[in-house]
Short mmCIF file of C-alpha atoms in Angstrom, two decimals:
data_model
loop_
_atom_site.label_atom_id
_atom_site.label_comp_id
_atom_site.label_asym_id
_atom_site.label_seq_id
_atom_site.Cartn_x
_atom_site.Cartn_y
_atom_site.Cartn_z
CA UNK A 1 16.36 -12.42 -18.64
CA UNK A 2 19.11 -12.13 -15.75
CA UNK A 3 17.74 -12.51 -12.45
CA UNK A 4 18.24 -9.57 -9.90
CA UNK A 5 17.57 -9.43 -6.14
CA UNK A 6 15.08 -7.16 -4.65
CA UNK A 7 16.19 -3.65 -3.20
CA UNK A 8 17.79 -4.17 0.34
CA UNK A 9 17.20 -2.45 3.26
CA UNK A 10 20.07 -0.33 4.92
CA UNK A 11 20.80 -0.70 8.56
CA UNK A 12 18.90 2.52 9.39
CA UNK A 13 16.02 1.06 7.37
CA UNK A 14 16.17 -2.29 9.44
CA UNK A 15 16.48 -0.32 12.64
CA UNK A 16 13.48 1.76 11.80
CA UNK A 17 11.40 -1.19 10.74
CA UNK A 18 12.20 -3.00 13.97
CA UNK A 19 11.42 0.17 16.07
CA UNK A 20 8.18 1.30 14.22
CA UNK A 21 6.75 -2.09 13.02
CA UNK A 22 8.00 -5.32 14.35
CA UNK A 23 8.25 -4.21 18.22
CA UNK A 24 4.92 -2.37 18.34
CA UNK A 25 3.05 -5.47 16.58
CA UNK A 26 4.62 -8.21 18.70
CA UNK A 27 4.22 -5.99 21.78
CA UNK A 28 0.46 -5.75 21.51
CA UNK A 29 0.13 -9.40 21.02
CA UNK A 30 -0.41 -10.84 17.44
CA UNK A 31 -2.57 -13.81 18.88
CA UNK A 32 -4.08 -12.43 22.03
CA UNK A 33 -4.01 -8.67 22.49
CA UNK A 34 -2.05 -7.54 25.51
CA UNK A 35 -4.50 -4.68 27.02
CA UNK A 36 -1.64 -2.53 28.60
CA UNK A 37 0.38 -2.66 25.28
CA UNK A 38 -2.67 -1.91 23.23
CA UNK A 39 -3.31 1.19 25.39
CA UNK A 40 0.25 2.30 24.81
CA UNK A 41 0.04 1.70 21.20
CA UNK A 42 -3.04 3.72 20.82
CA UNK A 43 -1.67 6.48 22.92
CA UNK A 44 1.59 6.58 20.58
CA UNK A 45 -0.55 5.63 17.42
CA UNK A 46 2.16 3.11 16.55
CA UNK A 47 0.44 2.01 13.39
CA UNK A 48 0.77 5.62 11.98
CA UNK A 49 4.35 5.53 12.84
CA UNK A 50 4.60 2.08 10.89
CA UNK A 51 2.62 3.55 7.99
CA UNK A 52 4.93 6.70 7.73
CA UNK A 53 8.17 4.29 7.79
CA UNK A 54 6.77 2.05 5.12
CA UNK A 55 5.81 5.06 2.97
CA UNK A 56 9.29 6.54 3.51
CA UNK A 57 10.78 3.37 2.34
CA UNK A 58 8.66 3.00 -0.73
CA UNK A 59 9.53 6.51 -1.58
CA UNK A 60 13.27 5.67 -1.26
CA UNK A 61 13.37 2.26 -2.80
CA UNK A 62 10.33 2.09 -5.06
CA UNK A 63 7.37 -0.14 -5.11
CA UNK A 64 9.09 -3.41 -5.42
CA UNK A 65 9.43 -5.68 -2.25
CA UNK A 66 12.25 -4.57 0.31
CA UNK A 67 14.60 -7.34 1.31
CA UNK A 68 15.52 -6.95 5.03
CA UNK A 69 18.21 -8.81 6.75
CA UNK A 70 17.47 -10.44 9.95
CA UNK A 71 19.89 -12.89 11.74
CA UNK A 72 18.95 -16.46 10.50
CA UNK A 73 15.91 -15.40 8.05
CA UNK A 74 15.52 -13.73 4.79
CA UNK A 75 12.26 -11.55 4.89
CA UNK A 76 10.57 -9.44 2.28
CA UNK A 77 8.32 -6.63 3.06
CA UNK A 78 5.86 -5.85 0.32
CA UNK A 79 5.16 -2.21 -0.72
CA UNK A 80 2.95 -2.25 -3.66
CA UNK A 81 -0.67 -3.37 -4.64
CA UNK A 82 0.84 -5.41 -7.42
CA UNK A 83 2.97 -7.42 -5.26
CA UNK A 84 -0.04 -7.81 -2.76
CA UNK A 85 -2.05 -9.49 -5.49
CA UNK A 86 1.01 -11.75 -6.32
CA UNK A 87 1.18 -12.85 -2.62
CA UNK A 88 -2.37 -13.86 -2.45
CA UNK A 89 -2.86 -15.43 -5.94
CA UNK A 90 0.55 -17.39 -5.53
CA UNK A 91 -0.79 -19.07 -2.39
CA UNK A 92 -0.44 -22.04 -1.51
CA UNK A 93 2.43 -22.42 -3.83
CA UNK A 94 4.86 -20.96 -4.28
CA UNK A 95 3.83 -18.92 -1.29
CA UNK A 96 2.58 -21.19 1.63
CA UNK A 97 0.50 -19.85 4.49
CA UNK A 98 2.47 -22.08 6.70
CA UNK A 99 4.98 -19.56 7.35
CA UNK A 100 7.69 -20.44 9.91
CA UNK A 101 6.57 -17.43 12.36
CA UNK A 102 2.87 -18.37 12.09
CA UNK A 103 3.49 -21.99 12.75
CA UNK A 104 5.43 -20.83 15.90
CA UNK A 105 2.14 -18.99 17.02
CA UNK A 106 -0.55 -21.11 16.13
CA UNK A 107 1.01 -24.50 16.89
CA UNK A 108 0.15 -23.75 20.54
CA UNK A 109 -3.55 -24.35 20.10
CA UNK A 110 -4.42 -25.50 16.64
CA UNK A 111 -1.45 -27.69 15.64
CA UNK A 112 -3.61 -29.27 12.69
CA UNK A 113 -5.29 -25.99 11.50
CA UNK A 114 -5.39 -25.63 7.73
CA UNK A 115 -3.44 -22.22 7.97
CA UNK A 116 -0.31 -23.92 9.06
CA UNK A 117 -0.87 -27.36 7.43
CA UNK A 118 2.12 -28.54 5.15
CA UNK A 119 1.23 -29.00 1.29
CA UNK A 120 0.32 -32.75 1.59
CA UNK A 121 -2.50 -32.22 4.12
CA UNK A 122 -3.44 -28.91 3.45
CA UNK A 123 -5.94 -29.40 0.33
CA UNK A 124 -8.12 -31.95 2.32
CA UNK A 125 -8.21 -29.75 5.27
CA UNK A 126 -9.11 -26.59 3.44
CA UNK A 127 -11.87 -28.63 1.34
CA UNK A 128 -13.37 -29.81 4.68
CA UNK A 129 -13.27 -26.13 5.86
CA UNK A 130 -15.02 -25.01 2.88
CA UNK A 131 -17.63 -27.71 3.13
CA UNK A 132 -18.52 -27.03 6.92
CA UNK A 133 -18.47 -23.23 6.36
CA UNK A 134 -20.67 -23.29 3.19
CA UNK A 135 -17.96 -21.44 1.32
CA UNK A 136 -19.22 -19.99 -2.07
CA UNK A 137 -22.98 -20.56 -1.13
CA UNK A 138 -25.41 -17.83 -1.13
CA UNK A 139 -26.01 -18.33 2.71
CA UNK A 140 -25.05 -20.87 5.21
CA UNK A 141 -27.46 -23.46 6.05
CA UNK A 142 -27.49 -22.59 9.76
CA UNK A 143 -28.29 -18.80 9.42
CA UNK A 144 -32.10 -19.45 10.45
CA UNK A 145 -31.16 -21.44 13.56
CA UNK A 146 -28.34 -19.17 14.59
CA UNK A 147 -30.23 -15.88 14.25
CA UNK A 148 -32.22 -16.40 17.50
CA UNK A 149 -29.35 -17.25 19.46
CA UNK A 150 -27.43 -14.26 18.39
CA UNK A 151 -30.44 -11.91 19.17
CA UNK A 152 -30.94 -13.58 22.57
CA UNK A 153 -27.51 -12.90 23.60
CA UNK A 154 -27.55 -9.42 22.39
CA UNK A 155 -30.87 -8.71 24.27
CA UNK A 156 -28.97 -10.21 27.35
CA UNK A 157 -26.25 -7.66 27.02
CA UNK A 158 -28.89 -4.90 26.62
CA UNK A 159 -30.82 -5.91 29.65
CA UNK A 160 -27.31 -6.11 31.64
CA UNK A 161 -26.44 -2.63 30.44
CA UNK A 162 -29.74 -1.16 31.25
CA UNK A 163 -30.31 -2.95 34.60
CA UNK A 164 -26.91 -2.05 35.97
CA UNK A 165 -27.02 1.60 34.93
CA UNK A 166 -23.18 1.35 33.97
CA UNK A 167 -21.73 2.01 30.59
CA UNK A 168 -21.23 -0.82 28.05
CA UNK A 169 -17.72 -1.84 28.29
CA UNK A 170 -15.35 -4.23 26.57
CA UNK A 171 -15.54 -6.85 29.40
CA UNK A 172 -19.11 -7.22 29.08
CA UNK A 173 -19.32 -6.94 25.35
CA UNK A 174 -16.56 -9.62 24.94
CA UNK A 175 -18.15 -12.10 27.50
CA UNK A 176 -21.52 -11.68 25.40
CA UNK A 177 -19.69 -12.29 22.34
CA UNK A 178 -17.96 -15.34 23.61
CA UNK A 179 -21.29 -16.91 24.62
CA UNK A 180 -22.32 -16.35 21.03
CA UNK A 181 -19.18 -17.95 19.65
CA UNK A 182 -19.29 -21.05 21.92
CA UNK A 183 -23.03 -21.62 20.91
CA UNK A 184 -22.43 -21.00 17.17
CA UNK A 185 -19.58 -23.25 16.94
CA UNK A 186 -20.11 -25.91 19.51
CA UNK A 187 -23.77 -25.61 20.46
CA UNK A 188 -25.88 -24.23 23.27
CA UNK A 189 -24.39 -26.62 25.81
CA UNK A 190 -21.17 -24.88 25.40
CA UNK A 191 -22.62 -21.37 26.23
CA UNK A 192 -21.27 -21.16 29.75
CA UNK A 193 -18.11 -22.99 29.29
CA UNK A 194 -15.70 -20.46 30.37
CA UNK A 195 -13.09 -23.01 31.23
CA UNK A 196 -12.76 -23.71 27.34
CA UNK A 197 -12.34 -20.26 26.53
CA UNK A 198 -9.64 -19.95 29.46
CA UNK A 199 -7.71 -22.73 28.25
CA UNK A 200 -7.54 -21.31 24.77
CA UNK A 201 -6.40 -17.85 25.97
CA UNK A 202 -3.78 -19.45 28.06
CA UNK A 203 -2.59 -21.15 24.82
CA UNK A 204 -2.92 -17.99 22.80
CA UNK A 205 -0.91 -16.04 25.35
CA UNK A 206 1.88 -18.47 24.83
CA UNK A 207 1.29 -18.11 20.94
CA UNK A 208 2.19 -14.55 21.33
CA UNK A 209 5.74 -15.62 21.85
CA UNK A 210 6.11 -17.37 18.51
CA UNK A 211 8.66 -20.20 18.69
CA UNK A 212 10.38 -18.61 21.94
CA UNK A 213 7.99 -20.61 24.08
CA UNK A 214 7.24 -24.22 24.17
CA UNK A 215 3.64 -25.46 23.77
CA UNK A 216 2.06 -26.43 27.01
CA UNK A 217 1.27 -29.78 25.78
CA UNK A 218 -0.99 -30.73 28.89
CA UNK A 219 -3.12 -27.76 28.58
CA UNK A 220 -3.35 -28.13 24.77
CA UNK A 221 -4.35 -31.75 24.93
CA UNK A 222 -6.99 -30.76 27.69
CA UNK A 223 -8.40 -27.92 25.26
CA UNK A 224 -8.55 -30.05 22.13
CA UNK A 225 -10.11 -33.06 24.02
CA UNK A 226 -12.73 -30.62 25.42
CA UNK A 227 -13.41 -29.37 21.77
CA UNK A 228 -13.59 -32.97 20.56
CA UNK A 229 -16.17 -33.76 23.20
CA UNK A 230 -18.53 -31.45 21.74
CA UNK A 231 -18.24 -32.92 18.15
CA UNK A 232 -18.60 -36.49 20.05
CA UNK A 233 -21.96 -35.49 21.25
CA UNK A 234 -22.61 -32.98 18.50
CA UNK A 235 -25.68 -30.64 19.24
CA UNK A 236 -27.93 -29.97 16.35
CA UNK A 237 -27.65 -26.74 14.33
CA UNK A 238 -24.12 -26.09 15.30
CA UNK A 239 -20.97 -26.07 13.49
CA UNK A 240 -19.86 -29.08 15.58
CA UNK A 241 -22.86 -30.89 14.27
CA UNK A 242 -21.61 -30.31 10.65
CA UNK A 243 -18.19 -31.39 11.70
CA UNK A 244 -19.55 -34.64 12.82
CA UNK A 245 -21.76 -35.04 9.84
CA UNK A 246 -19.33 -34.09 7.00
CA UNK A 247 -17.59 -36.98 5.74
CA UNK A 248 -13.71 -36.62 5.22
CA UNK A 249 -10.60 -38.26 5.36
CA UNK A 250 -8.77 -39.06 8.64
CA UNK A 251 -5.96 -36.58 7.24
CA UNK A 252 -8.56 -33.74 7.27
CA UNK A 253 -8.60 -33.81 11.19
CA UNK A 254 -12.07 -32.76 11.34
CA UNK A 255 -12.09 -31.63 15.04
CA UNK A 256 -8.73 -30.12 14.53
CA UNK A 257 -10.15 -27.06 12.63
CA UNK A 258 -12.46 -25.87 15.15
CA UNK A 259 -9.89 -24.18 17.22
CA UNK A 260 -9.18 -21.75 14.47
CA UNK A 261 -12.93 -20.78 14.09
CA UNK A 262 -12.81 -20.06 17.78
CA UNK A 263 -9.80 -17.88 17.60
CA UNK A 264 -10.89 -16.06 14.28
CA UNK A 265 -14.51 -15.36 15.74
CA UNK A 266 -12.81 -13.75 18.96
CA UNK A 267 -11.00 -11.45 16.39
CA UNK A 268 -14.46 -10.39 15.01
CA UNK A 269 -15.46 -9.34 18.40
CA UNK A 270 -12.84 -6.51 18.30
CA UNK A 271 -14.11 -5.45 14.95
CA UNK A 272 -17.58 -5.34 15.98
CA UNK A 273 -17.09 -3.28 19.04
CA UNK A 274 -15.08 -0.97 17.06
CA UNK A 275 -17.59 -0.66 14.39
CA UNK A 276 -20.11 0.37 17.20
CA UNK A 277 -17.62 3.13 18.06
CA UNK A 278 -17.63 4.45 14.38
CA UNK A 279 -21.40 4.45 14.17
CA UNK A 280 -21.49 6.25 17.58
CA UNK A 281 -19.36 9.11 16.18
CA UNK A 282 -20.89 9.22 12.64
CA UNK A 283 -24.40 10.01 13.18
CA UNK A 284 -25.31 10.24 9.43
CA UNK A 285 -24.22 6.60 8.93
CA UNK A 286 -25.78 5.57 12.09
CA UNK A 287 -29.17 7.16 10.71
CA UNK A 288 -28.92 4.96 7.54
CA UNK A 289 -28.26 1.97 9.54
CA UNK A 290 -31.54 2.61 11.48
CA UNK A 291 -33.16 3.15 8.17
CA UNK A 292 -31.93 -0.17 6.95
CA UNK A 293 -33.10 -1.93 10.09
CA UNK A 294 -36.70 -0.42 9.75
CA UNK A 295 -36.94 -2.14 6.47
CA UNK A 296 -36.33 -5.61 7.81
CA UNK A 297 -38.57 -7.59 10.22
CA UNK A 298 -36.90 -8.17 13.79
CA UNK A 299 -38.54 -11.41 13.92
CA UNK A 300 -37.39 -13.08 10.62
CA UNK A 301 -34.03 -14.98 10.39
CA UNK A 302 -31.16 -12.87 8.95
CA UNK A 303 -29.85 -14.00 5.52
CA UNK A 304 -26.73 -13.27 3.58
CA UNK A 305 -28.85 -10.46 1.60
CA UNK A 306 -29.94 -8.64 4.68
CA UNK A 307 -28.19 -5.88 6.49
CA UNK A 308 -25.65 -4.98 3.77
CA UNK A 309 -24.84 -1.51 5.52
CA UNK A 310 -24.08 -3.09 8.86
CA UNK A 311 -21.83 -5.72 7.14
CA UNK A 312 -19.84 -3.10 5.36
CA UNK A 313 -19.47 -1.13 8.64
CA UNK A 314 -17.85 -4.22 10.05
CA UNK A 315 -15.56 -4.53 7.02
CA UNK A 316 -14.68 -0.79 7.20
CA UNK A 317 -13.72 -1.43 10.95
CA UNK A 318 -11.56 -4.38 9.78
CA UNK A 319 -10.06 -1.93 7.17
CA UNK A 320 -9.18 1.00 9.57
CA UNK A 321 -8.11 -1.28 12.29
CA UNK A 322 -7.16 -4.72 11.03
CA UNK A 323 -7.25 -7.53 13.50
CA UNK A 324 -4.43 -9.38 11.67
CA UNK A 325 -1.96 -6.82 11.71
CA UNK A 326 0.30 -8.74 9.38
CA UNK A 327 -0.45 -11.55 6.71
CA UNK A 328 2.65 -13.99 6.37
CA UNK A 329 3.87 -16.30 3.86
CA UNK A 330 7.01 -18.33 2.99
CA UNK A 331 8.37 -18.89 -0.44
CA UNK A 332 8.40 -22.75 -1.38
CA UNK A 333 10.00 -22.03 -4.71
CA UNK A 334 11.86 -19.07 -6.45
CA UNK A 335 9.48 -16.27 -7.14
CA UNK A 336 9.56 -13.31 -9.27
CA UNK A 337 7.76 -10.09 -8.27
CA UNK A 338 6.08 -7.41 -10.44
CA UNK A 339 9.36 -5.33 -10.84
CA UNK A 340 11.18 -8.37 -12.14
CA UNK A 341 13.24 -9.02 -9.01
CA UNK A 342 13.49 -12.47 -7.46
CA UNK A 343 13.45 -14.21 -4.36
CA UNK A 344 14.74 -17.60 -3.24
CA UNK A 345 13.18 -20.59 -1.45
CA UNK A 346 12.62 -20.05 2.21
CA UNK A 347 12.07 -16.48 2.20
CA UNK A 348 9.51 -14.86 4.74
CA UNK A 349 7.03 -12.49 3.07
CA UNK A 350 5.35 -9.73 4.96
CA UNK A 351 1.99 -8.14 3.89
CA UNK A 352 1.44 -5.48 6.72
CA UNK A 353 -2.28 -4.91 6.53
CA UNK A 354 -2.34 -1.67 8.36
CA UNK A 355 -0.10 0.03 5.95
CA UNK A 356 -2.13 -1.39 2.85
CA UNK A 357 -5.36 -0.63 4.45
CA UNK A 358 -4.38 3.01 5.05
CA UNK A 359 -2.17 3.70 1.98
CA UNK A 360 -3.23 7.29 1.01
CA UNK A 361 -1.25 6.97 -2.18
CA UNK A 362 -3.64 4.26 -3.59
CA UNK A 363 -6.77 4.72 -1.45
CA UNK A 364 -8.55 8.25 -1.32
CA UNK A 365 -10.67 7.29 1.71
CA UNK A 366 -7.65 5.90 3.59
CA UNK A 367 -8.38 7.75 7.09
CA UNK A 368 -11.97 8.27 7.16
CA UNK A 369 -14.96 5.88 7.71
CA UNK A 370 -16.46 5.15 4.32
CA UNK A 371 -18.65 1.87 4.55
CA UNK A 372 -20.05 2.74 1.10
CA UNK A 373 -16.82 1.91 -0.59
CA UNK A 374 -17.74 -1.75 0.25
CA UNK A 375 -21.09 -1.48 -1.43
CA UNK A 376 -20.46 0.62 -4.65
CA UNK A 377 -17.53 -1.21 -5.89
CA UNK A 378 -14.62 1.11 -4.96
CA UNK A 379 -13.14 -1.55 -2.81
CA UNK A 380 -14.05 -4.52 -5.22
CA UNK A 381 -11.10 -6.43 -6.54
CA UNK A 382 -8.68 -4.18 -4.38
CA UNK A 383 -5.97 -6.65 -3.48
CA UNK A 384 -4.52 -4.10 -1.00
CA UNK A 385 -7.56 -4.56 1.21
CA UNK A 386 -7.49 -7.98 2.82
CA UNK A 387 -9.84 -8.12 5.80
CA UNK A 388 -10.31 -11.89 5.21
CA UNK A 389 -7.52 -12.33 3.19
CA UNK A 390 -7.52 -13.16 -0.44
CA UNK A 391 -7.27 -15.88 -3.21
CA UNK A 392 -6.97 -19.52 -2.58
CA UNK A 393 -6.23 -18.91 1.23
CA UNK A 394 -9.13 -16.46 1.69
CA UNK A 395 -11.14 -17.06 4.85
CA UNK A 396 -14.06 -19.67 4.07
CA UNK A 397 -15.71 -18.40 7.40
CA UNK A 398 -16.18 -14.67 6.50
CA UNK A 399 -19.89 -14.99 5.48
CA UNK A 400 -20.74 -16.54 8.78
CA UNK A 401 -18.76 -14.07 10.41
CA UNK A 402 -20.18 -10.98 8.99
CA UNK A 403 -23.59 -12.73 9.41
CA UNK A 404 -22.91 -13.01 13.08
CA UNK A 405 -21.60 -9.42 13.69
CA UNK A 406 -24.26 -7.73 11.56
CA UNK A 407 -26.99 -9.66 13.38
CA UNK A 408 -25.64 -8.55 16.79
CA UNK A 409 -25.21 -5.05 15.90
CA UNK A 410 -28.75 -4.97 14.32
CA UNK A 411 -30.33 -6.31 17.66
CA UNK A 412 -28.25 -3.74 19.78
CA UNK A 413 -29.01 -0.84 17.40
CA UNK A 414 -32.65 -1.57 16.30
CA UNK A 415 -34.33 0.33 19.20
CA UNK A 416 -31.18 2.08 20.45
CA UNK A 417 -28.75 4.88 19.55
CA UNK A 418 -24.98 4.26 20.42
CA UNK A 419 -23.34 7.18 22.33
CA UNK A 420 -19.48 6.94 22.80
CA UNK A 421 -18.91 8.01 26.46
CA UNK A 422 -15.23 7.34 26.56
CA UNK A 423 -12.40 6.75 24.13
CA UNK A 424 -8.53 7.11 24.90
CA UNK A 425 -8.51 7.28 20.99
CA UNK A 426 -9.51 10.48 19.07
CA UNK A 427 -12.46 9.44 16.89
CA UNK A 428 -13.63 12.92 15.88
CA UNK A 429 -15.05 12.44 12.14
CA UNK A 430 -13.75 15.93 11.28
CA UNK A 431 -10.19 14.92 11.38
CA UNK A 432 -8.40 11.85 10.07
CA UNK A 433 -8.99 8.59 12.08
CA UNK A 434 -6.16 7.17 14.13
CA UNK A 435 -4.46 4.28 12.74
CA UNK A 436 -4.42 2.53 16.19
CA UNK A 437 -7.28 2.08 18.35
CA UNK A 438 -7.63 0.89 22.11
CA UNK A 439 -10.98 -0.90 21.82
CA UNK A 440 -10.50 -1.94 25.59
CA UNK A 441 -11.29 1.47 26.88
CA UNK A 442 -14.34 2.29 24.78
CA UNK A 443 -17.41 2.82 26.97
CA UNK A 444 -20.97 3.38 25.44
CA UNK A 445 -24.41 4.32 26.34
CA UNK A 446 -27.15 2.59 24.51
CA UNK A 447 -30.12 5.03 24.70
CA UNK A 448 -33.65 3.88 23.55
CA UNK A 449 -34.43 5.69 20.33
CA UNK A 450 -37.64 7.19 22.01
CA UNK A 451 -35.23 8.79 24.63
CA UNK A 452 -32.92 11.93 24.25
CA UNK A 453 -29.25 11.12 24.29
CA UNK A 454 -26.76 12.13 27.10
CA UNK A 455 -25.94 15.77 27.05
#
């Protein structure tokens, strides 16, 4: 069979992709969100603009991958669910997750993380991640020990909200979530280690600049040493303790996997806060969440089987507003796509999550909040929906992330109703939800269920 190249984007196509997809994505901060840019993006709904551009290009060029010419780089933009499936199942070869741009971002704070590890070291690091994160098991072994810590921080957040008389805002929610992250990953001793988070955020800020900014080696070494110190004095019932106790080769670089967990957990905080907004403006689903909570014991540890609706709400938040806007791969060998076109080695491949997650052509509920689609099988085996990626590179920590987020939301909502006081994005259920949301401007009142809500 004669090989043929993918459809090629015209100069105008390339300009549109740059203006509506690349620039807004980079401007918002792919590694650490820039609040001003997020606010502007939400005002313009830039993800909707990107969706329209990609839909138009698919209509013009067909559902095969689209080749885009960038100086010094071959890039393919995927446009079909069939190619999305191929991208995920062909990882790590002939499609590697150690994409050139991704390495440029993540080397600033996780130079030995599994996502950007070369082929020879990736298998051991992936196996180690799966072992510590209990990938493929019914429930993580730490769930019983972590439940009271998460609930404690959630109650502290409620006390702060009610005691101050102020609205629940992003800064207070994020600070509480970071305390949870540090306790889950590093132990209770790290609860108030704000310096560690500040170091990570400094490095993540540089990561926003991809390869255009050199890593701050001194800060990175201080950050990694601080992480390693928690492993050295590992506190029981923490992921750091499991890192210390899990046998692995030196090539696995055990402590070097932790920075990615901290980074990924922070993205979950955005999804959780956005899920709270969705429940605040969808009272029917909120009533069902309260019914789910009334059927559970507030004093019993959460398990993988409890709170399925709340977990689905977080997944739906990630579908509507993915925290990983683009999933990137590089080809390590020639690859053939579903329409028979081929791509050579060292081609960058882009799965634009916001486009696939909100693709009305293939997803009937694209623009509405529908958590039941995660429960009734409609989203099952849908390779276009990748809140935690798919295939061999699927996030091995997704169960512990969903457990953490659902347990936090359960504690906040068990005896309270969430009321959205302020949002710069229109979240009216009667109209299609925006493709871009500014989570930093969301403000809530958490009203005890035995009191009337604000008028």
